[in-house]
XYZ file of C-alpha atoms in Angstrom:
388
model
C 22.786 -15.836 24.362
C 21.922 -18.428 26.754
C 18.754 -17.495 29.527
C 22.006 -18.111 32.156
C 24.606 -16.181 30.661
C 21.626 -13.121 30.008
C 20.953 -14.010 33.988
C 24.254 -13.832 34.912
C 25.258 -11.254 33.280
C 21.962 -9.057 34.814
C 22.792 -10.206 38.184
C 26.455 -9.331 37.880
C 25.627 -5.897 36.439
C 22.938 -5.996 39.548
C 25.609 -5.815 41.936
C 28.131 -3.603 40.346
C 28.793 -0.453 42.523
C 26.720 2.904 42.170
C 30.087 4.290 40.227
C 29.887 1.514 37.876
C 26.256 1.959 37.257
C 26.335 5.129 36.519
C 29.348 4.589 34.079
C 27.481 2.542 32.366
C 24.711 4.319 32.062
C 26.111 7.359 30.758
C 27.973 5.437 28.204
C 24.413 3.935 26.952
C 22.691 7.565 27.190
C 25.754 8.740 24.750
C 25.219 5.376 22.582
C 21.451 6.007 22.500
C 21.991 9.743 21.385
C 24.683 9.021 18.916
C 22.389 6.691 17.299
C 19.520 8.488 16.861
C 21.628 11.917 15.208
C 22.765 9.505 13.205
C 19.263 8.292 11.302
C 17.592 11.736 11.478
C 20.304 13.067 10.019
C 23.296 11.467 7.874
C 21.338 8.251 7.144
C 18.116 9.833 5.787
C 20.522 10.882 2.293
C 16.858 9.836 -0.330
C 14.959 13.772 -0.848
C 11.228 12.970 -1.457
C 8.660 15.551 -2.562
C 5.075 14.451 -1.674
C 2.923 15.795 -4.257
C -1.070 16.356 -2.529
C 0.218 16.067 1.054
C -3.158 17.260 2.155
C -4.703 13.876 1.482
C -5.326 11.029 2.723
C -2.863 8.947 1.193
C -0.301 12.184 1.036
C -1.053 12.039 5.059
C 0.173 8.350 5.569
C 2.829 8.573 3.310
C 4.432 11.160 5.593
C 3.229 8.642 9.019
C 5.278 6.402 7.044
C 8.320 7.839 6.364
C 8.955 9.387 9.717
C 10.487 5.651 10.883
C 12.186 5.493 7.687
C 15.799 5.302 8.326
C 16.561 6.977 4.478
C 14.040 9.026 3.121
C 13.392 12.324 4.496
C 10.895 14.687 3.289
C 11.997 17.853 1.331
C 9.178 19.601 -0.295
C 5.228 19.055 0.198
C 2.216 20.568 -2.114
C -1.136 21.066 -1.014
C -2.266 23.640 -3.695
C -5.567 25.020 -1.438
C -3.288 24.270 1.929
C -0.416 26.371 0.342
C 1.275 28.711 3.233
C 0.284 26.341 5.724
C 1.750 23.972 8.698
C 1.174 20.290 8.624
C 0.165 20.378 12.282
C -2.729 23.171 10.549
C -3.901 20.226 8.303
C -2.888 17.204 10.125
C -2.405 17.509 13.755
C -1.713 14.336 14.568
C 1.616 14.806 12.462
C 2.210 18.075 14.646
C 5.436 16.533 15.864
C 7.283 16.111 12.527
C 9.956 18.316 11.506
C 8.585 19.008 8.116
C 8.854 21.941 5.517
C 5.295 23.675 4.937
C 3.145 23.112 2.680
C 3.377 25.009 -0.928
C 1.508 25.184 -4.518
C 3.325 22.743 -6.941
C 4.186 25.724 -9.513
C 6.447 26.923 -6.446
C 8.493 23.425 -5.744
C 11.708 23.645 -6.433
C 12.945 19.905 -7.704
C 16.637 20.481 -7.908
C 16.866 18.995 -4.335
C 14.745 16.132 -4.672
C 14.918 12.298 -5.536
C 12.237 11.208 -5.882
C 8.353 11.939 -5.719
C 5.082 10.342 -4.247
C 2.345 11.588 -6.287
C -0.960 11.608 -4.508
C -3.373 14.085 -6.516
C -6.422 13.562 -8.173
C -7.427 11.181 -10.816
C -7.531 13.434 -14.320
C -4.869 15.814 -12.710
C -1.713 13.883 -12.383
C -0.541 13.267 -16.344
C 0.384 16.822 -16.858
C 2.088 17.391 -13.725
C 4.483 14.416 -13.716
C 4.844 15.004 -17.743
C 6.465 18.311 -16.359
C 8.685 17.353 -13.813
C 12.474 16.888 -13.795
C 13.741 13.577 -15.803
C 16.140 12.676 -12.981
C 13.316 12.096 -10.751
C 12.123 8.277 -9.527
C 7.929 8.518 -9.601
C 5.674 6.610 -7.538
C 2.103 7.635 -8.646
C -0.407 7.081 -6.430
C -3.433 8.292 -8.791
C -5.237 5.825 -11.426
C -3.296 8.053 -14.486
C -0.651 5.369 -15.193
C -2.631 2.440 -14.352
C -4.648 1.108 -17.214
C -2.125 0.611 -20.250
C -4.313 1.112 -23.234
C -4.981 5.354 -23.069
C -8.541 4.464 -25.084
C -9.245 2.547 -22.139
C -8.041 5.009 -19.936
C -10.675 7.852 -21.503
C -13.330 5.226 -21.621
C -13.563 4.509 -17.854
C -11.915 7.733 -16.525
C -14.169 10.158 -19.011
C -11.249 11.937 -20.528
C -8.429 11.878 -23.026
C -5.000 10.831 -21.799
C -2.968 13.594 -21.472
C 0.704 11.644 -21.602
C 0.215 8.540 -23.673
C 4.205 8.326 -24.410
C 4.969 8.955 -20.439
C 2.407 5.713 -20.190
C 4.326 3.533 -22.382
C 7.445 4.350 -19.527
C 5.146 3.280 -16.252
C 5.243 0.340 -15.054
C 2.442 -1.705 -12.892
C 3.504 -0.990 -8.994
C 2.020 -4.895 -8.077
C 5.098 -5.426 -6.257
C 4.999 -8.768 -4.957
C 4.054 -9.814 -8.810
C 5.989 -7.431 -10.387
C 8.983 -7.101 -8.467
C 11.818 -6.952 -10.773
C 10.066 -4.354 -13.585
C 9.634 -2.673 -10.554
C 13.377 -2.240 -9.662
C 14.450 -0.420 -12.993
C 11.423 1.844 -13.376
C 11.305 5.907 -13.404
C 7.665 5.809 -12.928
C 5.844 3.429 -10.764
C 1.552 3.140 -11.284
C 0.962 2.543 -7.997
C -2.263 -0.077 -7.757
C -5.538 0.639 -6.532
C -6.959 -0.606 -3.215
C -9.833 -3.089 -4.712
C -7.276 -4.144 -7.732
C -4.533 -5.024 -4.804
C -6.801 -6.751 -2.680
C -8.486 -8.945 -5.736
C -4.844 -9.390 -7.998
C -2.630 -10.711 -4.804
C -4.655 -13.860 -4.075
C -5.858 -14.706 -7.786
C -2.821 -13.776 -9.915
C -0.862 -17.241 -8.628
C -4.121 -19.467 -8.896
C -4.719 -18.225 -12.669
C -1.085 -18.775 -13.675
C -1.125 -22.214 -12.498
C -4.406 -22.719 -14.074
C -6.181 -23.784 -10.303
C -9.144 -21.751 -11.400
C -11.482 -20.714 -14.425
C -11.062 -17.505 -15.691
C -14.932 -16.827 -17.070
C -16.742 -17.215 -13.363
C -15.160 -15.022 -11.563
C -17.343 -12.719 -8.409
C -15.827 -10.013 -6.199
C -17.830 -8.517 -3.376
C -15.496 -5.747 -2.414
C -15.920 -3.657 1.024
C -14.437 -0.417 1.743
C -13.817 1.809 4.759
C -14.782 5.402 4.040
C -11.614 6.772 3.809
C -10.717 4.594 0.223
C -13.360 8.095 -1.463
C -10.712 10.416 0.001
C -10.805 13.423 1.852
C -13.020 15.835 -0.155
C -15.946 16.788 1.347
C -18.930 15.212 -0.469
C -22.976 14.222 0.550
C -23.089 10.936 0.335
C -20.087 10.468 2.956
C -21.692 12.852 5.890
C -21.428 10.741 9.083
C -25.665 10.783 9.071
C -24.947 9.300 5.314
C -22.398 6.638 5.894
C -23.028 5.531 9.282
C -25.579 2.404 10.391
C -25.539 1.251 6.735
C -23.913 -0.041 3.420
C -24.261 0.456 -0.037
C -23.192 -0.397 -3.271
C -21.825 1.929 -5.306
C -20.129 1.501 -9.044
C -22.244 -1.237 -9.571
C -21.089 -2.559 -13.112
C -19.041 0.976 -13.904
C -16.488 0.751 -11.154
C -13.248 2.267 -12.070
C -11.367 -0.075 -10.300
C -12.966 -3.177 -12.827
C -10.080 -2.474 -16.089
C -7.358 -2.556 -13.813
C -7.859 -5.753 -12.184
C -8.637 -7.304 -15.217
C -5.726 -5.763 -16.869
C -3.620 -7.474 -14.178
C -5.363 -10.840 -14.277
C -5.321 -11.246 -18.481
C -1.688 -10.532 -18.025
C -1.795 -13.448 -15.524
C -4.325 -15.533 -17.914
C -2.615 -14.776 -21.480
C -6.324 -13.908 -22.601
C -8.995 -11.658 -21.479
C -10.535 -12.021 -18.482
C -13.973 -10.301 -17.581
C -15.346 -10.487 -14.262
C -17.872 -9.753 -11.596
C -17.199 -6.982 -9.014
C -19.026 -4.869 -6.684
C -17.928 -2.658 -4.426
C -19.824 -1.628 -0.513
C -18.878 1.280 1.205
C -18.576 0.385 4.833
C -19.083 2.848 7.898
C -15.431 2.593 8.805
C -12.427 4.611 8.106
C -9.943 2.346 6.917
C -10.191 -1.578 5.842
C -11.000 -4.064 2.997
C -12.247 -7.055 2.333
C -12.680 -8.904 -0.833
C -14.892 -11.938 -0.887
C -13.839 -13.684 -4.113
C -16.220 -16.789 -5.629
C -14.252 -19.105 -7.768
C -14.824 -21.964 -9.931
C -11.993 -24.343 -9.862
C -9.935 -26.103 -12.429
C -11.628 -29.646 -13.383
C -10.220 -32.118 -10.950
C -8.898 -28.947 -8.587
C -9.443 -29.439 -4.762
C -9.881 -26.181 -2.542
C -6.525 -27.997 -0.521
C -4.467 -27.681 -4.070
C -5.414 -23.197 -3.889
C -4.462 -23.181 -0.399
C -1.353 -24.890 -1.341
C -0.195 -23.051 -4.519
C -1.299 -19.571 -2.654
C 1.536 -21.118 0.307
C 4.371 -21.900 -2.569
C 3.572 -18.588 -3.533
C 3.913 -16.175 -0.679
C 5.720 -18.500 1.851
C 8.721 -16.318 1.243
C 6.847 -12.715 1.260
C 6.708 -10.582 4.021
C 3.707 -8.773 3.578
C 1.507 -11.261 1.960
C 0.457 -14.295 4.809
C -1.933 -16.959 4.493
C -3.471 -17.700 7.386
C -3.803 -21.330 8.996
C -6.354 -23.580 7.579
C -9.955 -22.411 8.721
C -8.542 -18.894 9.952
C -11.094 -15.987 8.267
C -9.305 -12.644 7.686
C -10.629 -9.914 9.011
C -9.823 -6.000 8.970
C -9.039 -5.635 12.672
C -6.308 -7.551 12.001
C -4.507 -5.304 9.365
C -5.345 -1.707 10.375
C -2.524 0.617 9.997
C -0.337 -2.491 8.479
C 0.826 -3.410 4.859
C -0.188 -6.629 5.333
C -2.658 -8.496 3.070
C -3.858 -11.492 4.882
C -5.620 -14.105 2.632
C -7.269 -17.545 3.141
C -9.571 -20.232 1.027
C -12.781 -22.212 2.032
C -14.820 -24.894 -0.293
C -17.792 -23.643 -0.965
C -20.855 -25.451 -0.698
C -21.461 -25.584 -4.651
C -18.834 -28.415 -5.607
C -16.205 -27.249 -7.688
C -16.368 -23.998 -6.136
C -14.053 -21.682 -3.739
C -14.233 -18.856 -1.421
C -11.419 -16.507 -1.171
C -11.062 -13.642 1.244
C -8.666 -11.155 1.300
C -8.226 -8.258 3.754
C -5.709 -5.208 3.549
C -5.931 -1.697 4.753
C -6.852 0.235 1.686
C -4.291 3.345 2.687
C -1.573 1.422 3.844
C -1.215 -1.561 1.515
C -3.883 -0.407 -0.861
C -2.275 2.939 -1.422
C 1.040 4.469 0.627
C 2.001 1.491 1.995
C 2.450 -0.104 -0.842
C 4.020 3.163 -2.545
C 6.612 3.386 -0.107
C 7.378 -0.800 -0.763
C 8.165 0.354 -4.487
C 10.081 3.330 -3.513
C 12.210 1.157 -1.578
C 12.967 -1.367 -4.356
C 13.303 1.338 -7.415
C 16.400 2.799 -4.842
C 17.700 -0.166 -3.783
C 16.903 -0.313 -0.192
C 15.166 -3.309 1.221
C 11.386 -2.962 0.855
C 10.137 -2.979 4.181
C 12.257 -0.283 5.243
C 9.542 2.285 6.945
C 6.873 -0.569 7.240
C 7.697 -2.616 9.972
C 4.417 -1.263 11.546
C 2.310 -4.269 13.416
C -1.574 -3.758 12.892
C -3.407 -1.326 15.333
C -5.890 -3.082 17.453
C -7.939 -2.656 19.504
């Protein structure tokens, strides 16, 4: 519509008589009302259980799904929370209509769709080895993840407790592993780090932009990507005014991405990564040191990274000299990435920012929910970053 006929058509409207007005105004309260039955209510036909609501990804799964026009929530565990209200546990989701909290040997699946898992590393196999076969799984724990179950007990200190279930899951990457992702049962969901580290170098290995054997990661974290239980080392007098390493060589995270990146290479791939836990609740930001491709220029990354993701709506490079920051994707699945020469020739900087529990976690859960039923995949995430 043109800005005159929109003009007109105010002005007109302007000058209609109080009768008219209030016509038409009771017609748009009846419009507004009929509407919004109509997505609390027939529209939201999905049943999700959320397995370890009392978490913090189990938390913004359920901020999530409240502006999801599909999914509504059935059942929610919380094994120590059992008996409980959300608003008891999560205030802030106080306004919810939701069912309370029970101990997963009391859920009743019969009802349900599908299932966000968000318990504990180590606990998960045997839970989602028990549940109902008609159920779609997104599994938000590092069980699923790592596709070789001696790997698994290397990093993770334990057998694997489902190694046929793990030949079933498949790799929840979803902007590089979209179409696995649409026939699965049981979706790994990816880490924070590995999501934040795979999304910008997966396209510039494939293409061959970059060497494989040189690559560094200096990883930060908000506080919130060790969860919600309370430990020492993440009192406020612990975290705050400071940084540290932590996982220095031993990180869990380290298999995974370089799971993801072989896949990408056709041959191992080892690489550097260290992760800083950051006095701040939510954010990430990987600061990746490449070595380019003989003949490579920093302009042909940028360039493959745009053919890439020019089409994705979660993924953006920024404009040429633009450096991501975390402000910028707080509360958002967005991953905003971007690539500088470095001053060593032949070299590149990378940096990539998410928001470890919304794209690094439930965000990105939800995205694969969406494509295993068939909906579109930013249904529920069409949430702009929160700043200031």
């Amino acid at each position: 519509m043109s800005a005159t006929a929109f003009n007109s058509i105010f002005f007109n409207r302007a000058h209609s008589s109080n009768k008219d007005l209030i016509k038409q105004q009771n017609v748009k309260s009846r419009i507004k009302c009929s509407i919004k039955s109509g997505i609390e209510t027939s529209q939201k036909n999905v049943r999700v259980g959320v397995l370890g609501a009392s978490g913090y990804t189990g938390s913004e799964i359920l901020r999530l799904l409240a502006n999801h026009p599909h999914f509504g929530v059935a059942l929610m565990t919380a094994d120590r929370k059992a008996g409980q209200t959300i608003s008891s546990v999560f205030p802030h989701l106080g306004t919810q209509n939701l069912p309370d909290l029970i101990a997963i040997k009391d859920a009743d699946f019969s009802d349900v769709d599908a299932v966000f898992c968000c318990l504990p590393h180590g606990t998960t196999q045997e839970i989602i080895k028990g549940l109902p076969k008609h159920l779609k799984i997104v599994d938000l724990s590092a069980d699923f993840r790592l596709r070789d179950v001696s790997e698994y007990e290397e990093w993770y200190g334990q057998p694997h407790r489902a190694p046929d279930l793990q030949k079933e899951a498949i790799y929840g990457l979803t902007e590089v592993l979209r179409e696995e992702i649409k026939n699965a049962r049981l979706v790994a969901n990816p880490g924070c780090y590995p999501t934040s580290i795979q999304l910008p170098l997966v396209p510039l290995i494939k293409t061959n932009l970059i060497q494989t054997s040189n690559i560094i990661v200096d990883a930060k974290s908000g506080v919130s990507g060790a969860g919600r239980s309370a430990k020492e080392n993440l009192l406020f007098t612990e975290v705050t005014e400071g940084m540290n390493s932590y996982g220095v060589t031993r990180h869990r995270h380290a298999p995974e991405i370089e799971q993801g990146l072989a896949d990408a290479a056709g041959s191992k791939v080892t690489i550097s990564f260290t992760p800083h836990l950051i006095p701040m609740s939510r954010g990430m930001q990987s600061t990746i040191y490449v070595e380019m491709a003989p003949g490579v220029k920093t302009e042909d990354l940028y360039h493959q990274l745009k053919l890439s993701y020019q089409d994705e709506e979660f993924v953006v490079l920024l404009e040429n000299g633009v450096i991501p920051r975390t402000h910028s994707v707080k509360g958002s699945n967005y991953c905003l990435i971007n690539v500088f020469p470095d001053r060593i020739p032949g070299r590149a900087i990378i940096i990539s920012v998410i928001d470890n529990v919304v794209k690094g976690a439930s965000g990105q859960a939800l995205q694969n929910l969406n494509l295993i039923m068939g909906f579109p995949e930013n249904l529920g995430l069409s949430y702009l970053p929160l700043f200031p």
